[in-house]
PDB file of C-alpha atoms in Angstrom:
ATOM      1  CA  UNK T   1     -27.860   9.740  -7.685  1.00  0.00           C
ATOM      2  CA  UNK T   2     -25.755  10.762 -10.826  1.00  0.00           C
ATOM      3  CA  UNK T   3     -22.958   8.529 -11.769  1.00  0.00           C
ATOM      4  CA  UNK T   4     -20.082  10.754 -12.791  1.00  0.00           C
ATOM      5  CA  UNK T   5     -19.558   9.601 -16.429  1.00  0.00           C
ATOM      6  CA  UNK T   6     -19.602   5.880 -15.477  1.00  0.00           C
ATOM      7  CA  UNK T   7     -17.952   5.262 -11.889  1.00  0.00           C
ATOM      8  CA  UNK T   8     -20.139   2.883 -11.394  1.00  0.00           C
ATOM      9  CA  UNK T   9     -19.214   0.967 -14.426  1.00  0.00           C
ATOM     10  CA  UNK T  10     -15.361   1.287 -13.514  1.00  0.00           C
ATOM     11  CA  UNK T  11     -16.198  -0.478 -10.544  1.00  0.00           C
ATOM     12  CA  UNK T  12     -17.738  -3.457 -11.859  1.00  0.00           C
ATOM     13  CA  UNK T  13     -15.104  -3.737 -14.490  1.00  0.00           C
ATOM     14  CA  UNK T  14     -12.615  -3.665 -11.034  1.00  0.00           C
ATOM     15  CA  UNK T  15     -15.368  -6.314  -9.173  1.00  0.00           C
ATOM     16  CA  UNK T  16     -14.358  -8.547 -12.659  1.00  0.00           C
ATOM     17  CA  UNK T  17     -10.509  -7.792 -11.844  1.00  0.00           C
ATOM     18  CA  UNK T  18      -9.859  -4.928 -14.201  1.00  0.00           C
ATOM     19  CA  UNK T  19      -6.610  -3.381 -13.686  1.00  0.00           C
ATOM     20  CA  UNK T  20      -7.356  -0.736 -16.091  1.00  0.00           C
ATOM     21  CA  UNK T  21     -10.325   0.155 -14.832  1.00  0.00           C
ATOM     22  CA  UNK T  22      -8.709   0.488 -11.216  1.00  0.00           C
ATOM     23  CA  UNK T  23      -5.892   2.907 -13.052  1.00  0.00           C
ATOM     24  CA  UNK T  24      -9.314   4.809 -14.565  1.00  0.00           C
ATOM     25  CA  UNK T  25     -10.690   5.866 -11.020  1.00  0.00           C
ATOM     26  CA  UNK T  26      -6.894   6.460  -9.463  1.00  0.00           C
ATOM     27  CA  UNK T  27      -6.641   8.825 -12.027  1.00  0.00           C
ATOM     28  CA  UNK T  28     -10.153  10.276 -11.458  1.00  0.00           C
ATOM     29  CA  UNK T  29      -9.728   9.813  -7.607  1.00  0.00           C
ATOM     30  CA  UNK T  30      -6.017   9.965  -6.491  1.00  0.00           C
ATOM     31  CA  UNK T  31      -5.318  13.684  -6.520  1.00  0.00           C
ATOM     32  CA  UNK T  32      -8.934  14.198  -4.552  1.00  0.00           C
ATOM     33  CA  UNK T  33      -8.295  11.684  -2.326  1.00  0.00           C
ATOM     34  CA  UNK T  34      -4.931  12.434  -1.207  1.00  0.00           C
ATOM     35  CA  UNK T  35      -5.600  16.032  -0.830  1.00  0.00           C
ATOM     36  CA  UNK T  36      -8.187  15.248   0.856  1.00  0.00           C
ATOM     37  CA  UNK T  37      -5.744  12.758   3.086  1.00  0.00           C
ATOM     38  CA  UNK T  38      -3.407  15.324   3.613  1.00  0.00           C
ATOM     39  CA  UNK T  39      -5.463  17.671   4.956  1.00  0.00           C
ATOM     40  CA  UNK T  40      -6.435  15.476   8.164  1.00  0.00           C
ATOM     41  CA  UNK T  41      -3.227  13.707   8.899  1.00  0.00           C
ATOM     42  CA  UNK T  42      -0.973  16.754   7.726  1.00  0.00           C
ATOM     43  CA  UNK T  43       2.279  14.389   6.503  1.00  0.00           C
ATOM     44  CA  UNK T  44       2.729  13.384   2.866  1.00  0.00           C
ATOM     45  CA  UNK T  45       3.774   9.928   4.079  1.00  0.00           C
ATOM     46  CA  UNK T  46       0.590   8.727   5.718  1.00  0.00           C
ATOM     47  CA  UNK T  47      -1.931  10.454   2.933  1.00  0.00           C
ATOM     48  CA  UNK T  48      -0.056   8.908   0.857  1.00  0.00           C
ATOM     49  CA  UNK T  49      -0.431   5.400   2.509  1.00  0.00           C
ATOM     50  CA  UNK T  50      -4.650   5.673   3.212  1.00  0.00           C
ATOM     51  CA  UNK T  51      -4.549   6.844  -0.303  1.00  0.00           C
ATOM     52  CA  UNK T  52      -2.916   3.545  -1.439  1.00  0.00           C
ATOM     53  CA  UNK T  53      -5.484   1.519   1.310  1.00  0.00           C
ATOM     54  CA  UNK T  54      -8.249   3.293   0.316  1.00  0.00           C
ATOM     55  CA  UNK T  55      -7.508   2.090  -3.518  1.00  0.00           C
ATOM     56  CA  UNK T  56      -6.721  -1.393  -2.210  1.00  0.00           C
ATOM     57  CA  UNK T  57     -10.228  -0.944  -0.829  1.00  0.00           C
ATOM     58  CA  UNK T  58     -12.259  -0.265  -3.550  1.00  0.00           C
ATOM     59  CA  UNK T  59     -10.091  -3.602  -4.968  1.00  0.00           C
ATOM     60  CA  UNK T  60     -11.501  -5.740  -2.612  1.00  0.00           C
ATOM     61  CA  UNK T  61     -14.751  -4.431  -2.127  1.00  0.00           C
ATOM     62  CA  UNK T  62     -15.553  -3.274  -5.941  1.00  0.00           C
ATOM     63  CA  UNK T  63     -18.454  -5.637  -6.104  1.00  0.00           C
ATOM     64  CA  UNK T  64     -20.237  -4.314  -3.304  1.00  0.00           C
ATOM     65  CA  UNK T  65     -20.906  -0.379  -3.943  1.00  0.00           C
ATOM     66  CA  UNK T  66     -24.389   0.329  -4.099  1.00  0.00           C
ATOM     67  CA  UNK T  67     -24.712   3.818  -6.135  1.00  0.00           C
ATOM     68  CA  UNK T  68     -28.305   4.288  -4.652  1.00  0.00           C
ATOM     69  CA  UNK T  69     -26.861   4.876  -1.603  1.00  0.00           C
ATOM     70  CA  UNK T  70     -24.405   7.194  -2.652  1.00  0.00           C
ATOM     71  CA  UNK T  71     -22.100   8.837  -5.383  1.00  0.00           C
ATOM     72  CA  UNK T  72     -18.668   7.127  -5.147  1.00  0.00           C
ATOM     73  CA  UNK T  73     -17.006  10.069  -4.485  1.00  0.00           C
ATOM     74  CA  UNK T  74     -18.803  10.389  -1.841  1.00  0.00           C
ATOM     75  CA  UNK T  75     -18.205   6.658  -0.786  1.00  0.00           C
ATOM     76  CA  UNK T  76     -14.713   7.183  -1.452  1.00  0.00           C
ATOM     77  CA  UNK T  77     -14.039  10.130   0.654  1.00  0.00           C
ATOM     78  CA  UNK T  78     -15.578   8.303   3.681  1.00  0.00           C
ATOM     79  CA  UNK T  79     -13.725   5.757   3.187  1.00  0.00           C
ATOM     80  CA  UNK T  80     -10.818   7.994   2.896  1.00  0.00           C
ATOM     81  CA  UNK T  81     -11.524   9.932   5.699  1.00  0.00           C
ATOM     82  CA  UNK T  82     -11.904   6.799   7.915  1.00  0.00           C
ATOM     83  CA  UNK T  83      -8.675   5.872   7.535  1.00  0.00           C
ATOM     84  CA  UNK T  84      -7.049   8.877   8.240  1.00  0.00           C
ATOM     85  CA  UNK T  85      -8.814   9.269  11.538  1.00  0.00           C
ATOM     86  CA  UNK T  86      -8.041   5.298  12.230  1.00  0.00           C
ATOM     87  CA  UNK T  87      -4.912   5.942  11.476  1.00  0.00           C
ATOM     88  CA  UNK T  88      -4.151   9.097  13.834  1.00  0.00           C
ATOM     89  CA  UNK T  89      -5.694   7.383  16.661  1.00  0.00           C
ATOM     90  CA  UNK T  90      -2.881   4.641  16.506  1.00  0.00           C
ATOM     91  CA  UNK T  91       0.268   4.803  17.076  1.00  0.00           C
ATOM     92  CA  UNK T  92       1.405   4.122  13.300  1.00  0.00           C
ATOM     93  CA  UNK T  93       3.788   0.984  13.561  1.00  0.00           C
ATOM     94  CA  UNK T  94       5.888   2.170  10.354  1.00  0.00           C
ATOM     95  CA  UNK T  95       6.468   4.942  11.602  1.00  0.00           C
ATOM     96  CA  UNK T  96       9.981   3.715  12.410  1.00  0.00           C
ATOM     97  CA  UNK T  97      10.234   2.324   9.062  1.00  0.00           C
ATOM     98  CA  UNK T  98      10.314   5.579   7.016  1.00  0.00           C
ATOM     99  CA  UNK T  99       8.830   6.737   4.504  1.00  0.00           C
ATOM    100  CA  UNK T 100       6.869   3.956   2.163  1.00  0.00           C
ATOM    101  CA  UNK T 101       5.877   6.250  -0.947  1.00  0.00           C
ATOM    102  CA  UNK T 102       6.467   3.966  -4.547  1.00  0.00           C
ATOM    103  CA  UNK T 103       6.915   1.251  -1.915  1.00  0.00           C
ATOM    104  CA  UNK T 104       5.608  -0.585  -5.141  1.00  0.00           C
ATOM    105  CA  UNK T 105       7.811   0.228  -7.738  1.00  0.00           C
ATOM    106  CA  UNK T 106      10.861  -1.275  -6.053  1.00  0.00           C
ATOM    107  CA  UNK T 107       9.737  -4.423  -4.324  1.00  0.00           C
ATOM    108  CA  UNK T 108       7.480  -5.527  -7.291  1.00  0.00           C
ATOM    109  CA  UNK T 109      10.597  -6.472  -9.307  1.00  0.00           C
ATOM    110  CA  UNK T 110      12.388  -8.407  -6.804  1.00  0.00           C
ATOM    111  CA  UNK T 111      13.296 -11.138  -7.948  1.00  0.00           C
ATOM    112  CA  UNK T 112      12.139 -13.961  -5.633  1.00  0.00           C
ATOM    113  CA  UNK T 113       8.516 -12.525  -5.841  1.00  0.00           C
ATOM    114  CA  UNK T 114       8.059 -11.219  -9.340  1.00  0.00           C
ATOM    115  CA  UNK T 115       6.664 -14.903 -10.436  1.00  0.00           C
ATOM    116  CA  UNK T 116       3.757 -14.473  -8.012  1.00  0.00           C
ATOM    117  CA  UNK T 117       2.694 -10.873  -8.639  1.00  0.00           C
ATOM    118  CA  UNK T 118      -0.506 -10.508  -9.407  1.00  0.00           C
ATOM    119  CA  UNK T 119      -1.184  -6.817  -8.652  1.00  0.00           C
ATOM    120  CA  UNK T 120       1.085  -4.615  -7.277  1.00  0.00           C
ATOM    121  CA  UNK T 121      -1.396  -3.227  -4.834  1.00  0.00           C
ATOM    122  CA  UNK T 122      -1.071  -7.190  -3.134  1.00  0.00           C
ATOM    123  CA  UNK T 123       2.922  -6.621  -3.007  1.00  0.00           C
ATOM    124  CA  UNK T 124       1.893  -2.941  -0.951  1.00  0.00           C
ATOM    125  CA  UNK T 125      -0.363  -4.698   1.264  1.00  0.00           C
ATOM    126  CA  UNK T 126       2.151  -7.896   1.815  1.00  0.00           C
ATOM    127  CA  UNK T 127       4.748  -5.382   3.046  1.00  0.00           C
ATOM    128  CA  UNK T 128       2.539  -3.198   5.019  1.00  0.00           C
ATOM    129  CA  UNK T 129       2.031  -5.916   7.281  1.00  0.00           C
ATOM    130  CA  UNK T 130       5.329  -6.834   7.906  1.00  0.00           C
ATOM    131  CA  UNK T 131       7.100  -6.225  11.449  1.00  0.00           C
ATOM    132  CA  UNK T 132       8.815  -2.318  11.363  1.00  0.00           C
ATOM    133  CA  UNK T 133      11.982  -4.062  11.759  1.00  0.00           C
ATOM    134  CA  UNK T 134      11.692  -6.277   8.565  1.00  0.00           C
ATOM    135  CA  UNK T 135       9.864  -3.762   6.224  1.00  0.00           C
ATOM    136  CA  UNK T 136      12.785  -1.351   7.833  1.00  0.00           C
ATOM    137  CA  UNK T 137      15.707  -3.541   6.733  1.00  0.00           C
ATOM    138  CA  UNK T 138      13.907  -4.451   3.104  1.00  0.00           C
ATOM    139  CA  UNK T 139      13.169  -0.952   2.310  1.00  0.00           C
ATOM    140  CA  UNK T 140      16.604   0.121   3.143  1.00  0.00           C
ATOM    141  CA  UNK T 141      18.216  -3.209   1.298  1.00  0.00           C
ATOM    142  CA  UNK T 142      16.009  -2.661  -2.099  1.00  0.00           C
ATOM    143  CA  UNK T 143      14.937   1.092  -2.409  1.00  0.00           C
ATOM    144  CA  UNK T 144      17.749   2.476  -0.730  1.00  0.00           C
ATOM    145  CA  UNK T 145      20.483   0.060  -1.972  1.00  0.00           C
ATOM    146  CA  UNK T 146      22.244  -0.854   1.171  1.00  0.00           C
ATOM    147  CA  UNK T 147      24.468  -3.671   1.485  1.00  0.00           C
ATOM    148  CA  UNK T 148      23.724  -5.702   4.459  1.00  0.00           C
ATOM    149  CA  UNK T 149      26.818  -4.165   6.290  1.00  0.00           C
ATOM    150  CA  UNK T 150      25.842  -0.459   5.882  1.00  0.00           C
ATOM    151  CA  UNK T 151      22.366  -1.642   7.091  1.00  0.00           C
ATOM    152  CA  UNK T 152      23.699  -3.187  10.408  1.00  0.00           C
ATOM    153  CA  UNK T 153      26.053  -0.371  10.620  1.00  0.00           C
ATOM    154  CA  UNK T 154      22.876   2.386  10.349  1.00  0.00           C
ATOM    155  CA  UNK T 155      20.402   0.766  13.171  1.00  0.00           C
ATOM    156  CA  UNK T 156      23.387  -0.931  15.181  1.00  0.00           C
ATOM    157  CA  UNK T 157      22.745  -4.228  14.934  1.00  0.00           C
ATOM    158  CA  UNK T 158      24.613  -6.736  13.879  1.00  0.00           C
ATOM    159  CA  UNK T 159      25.099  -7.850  10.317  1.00  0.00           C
ATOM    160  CA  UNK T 160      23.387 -11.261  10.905  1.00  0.00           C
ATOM    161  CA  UNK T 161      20.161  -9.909  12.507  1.00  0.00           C
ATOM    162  CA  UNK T 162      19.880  -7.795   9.537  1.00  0.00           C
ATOM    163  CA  UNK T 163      19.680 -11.111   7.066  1.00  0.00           C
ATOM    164  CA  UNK T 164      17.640 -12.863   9.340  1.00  0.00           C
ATOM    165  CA  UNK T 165      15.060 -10.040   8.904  1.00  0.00           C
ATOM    166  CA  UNK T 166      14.878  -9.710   5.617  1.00  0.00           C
ATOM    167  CA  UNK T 167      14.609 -13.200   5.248  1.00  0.00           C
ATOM    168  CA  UNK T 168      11.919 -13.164   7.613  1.00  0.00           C
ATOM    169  CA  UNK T 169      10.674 -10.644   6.078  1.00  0.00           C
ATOM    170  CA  UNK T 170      10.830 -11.931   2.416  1.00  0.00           C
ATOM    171  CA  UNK T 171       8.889 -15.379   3.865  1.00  0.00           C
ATOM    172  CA  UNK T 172       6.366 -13.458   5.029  1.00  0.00           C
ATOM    173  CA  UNK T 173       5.426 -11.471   1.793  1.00  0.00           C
ATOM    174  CA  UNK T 174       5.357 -15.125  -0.061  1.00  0.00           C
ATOM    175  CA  UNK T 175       2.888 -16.121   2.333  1.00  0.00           C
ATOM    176  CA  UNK T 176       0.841 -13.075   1.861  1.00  0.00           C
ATOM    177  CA  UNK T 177       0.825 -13.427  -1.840  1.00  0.00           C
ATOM    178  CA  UNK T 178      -0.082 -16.585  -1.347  1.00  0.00           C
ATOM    179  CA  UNK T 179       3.629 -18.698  -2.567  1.00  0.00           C
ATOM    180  CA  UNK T 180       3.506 -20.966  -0.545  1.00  0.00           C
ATOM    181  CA  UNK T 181       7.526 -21.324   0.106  1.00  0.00           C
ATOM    182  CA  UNK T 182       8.931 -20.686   3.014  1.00  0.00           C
ATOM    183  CA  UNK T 183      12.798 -20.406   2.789  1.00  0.00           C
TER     184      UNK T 183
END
């Protein structure tokens, strides 16, 4: 099968850990992929989520495409695809969180986890897995710039809940990206 103008290449460069190379195909990819996203689950949040898993995919398992089998964008768009149809067959626990799109770009420089970072595809993935309640309160704390006050005040609960979740929250995301502390 043809290899469009070195895909294959990108993703051993990825397989060895090359951020740039991962930036190469999201700019080859990204736009195909989330259109392509879109168009099954219909919301810009969640195409834009299996976008960023699909990418967090390719990541991981860089090392083992086989291009004999098939043309990575075709690869990709299963992959894709996949997702999207996982994820309308769940019932989407962030839902209740709100929308996540350039989660990235405002947790990655907090500073209690900006020693650890590595890539901020890991940060995405630490706070995807976090409880609704906890990503909830974080996203509203750091992207939104709440104080912890206007956050108890918006979900009615009260002010020390909220700090108990994001610390919660916050322990959790250390232990994803591998920290190690706990408080």
């Amino acid at each position: 099968m043809a290899d469009r103008d070195g895909d294959s290449h990108l993703l051993e460069r990825i397989a060895d850990g090359d951020d740039d190379a991962l930036r190469e195909l999201y700019r080859r990819y990204g736009r195909l992929a989330f259109t392509l996203a879109y168009r099954i689950t219909r919301r810009e949040d969640r195409a834009e989520e299996a976008v960023q898993e699909a990418f967090v995919r390719v990541w991981r398992n860089a090392g083992r495409f086989d291009p004999s089998r098939a043309s990575f964008a075709t690869w990709f768009s299963r992959v894709v695809r996949n997702l999207c149809i996982d994820m309308l067959r769940r019932k989407d626990p962030l839902e209740r969180a709100g929308a996540l799109s350039k989660i990235e770009d405002w947790i990655a420089y907090s500073e209690p986890i900006e020693p650890v970072i590595v890539n901020r595809l890991d940060v995405r993935d630490a706070f995807l897995r976090l409880p609704a309640e906890q990503s909830r309160v974080l996203e509203m704390a750091y992207y939104q710039g709440f104080t912890h006050r206007e956050i108890a005040e918006a979900l009615a609960i009260p002010e020390g809940t909220v700090k108990s979740r994001m610390r919660l929250g916050l322990q959790r995301m250390r232990r994803h990206l591998g920290d190690g502390r706990s408080s």
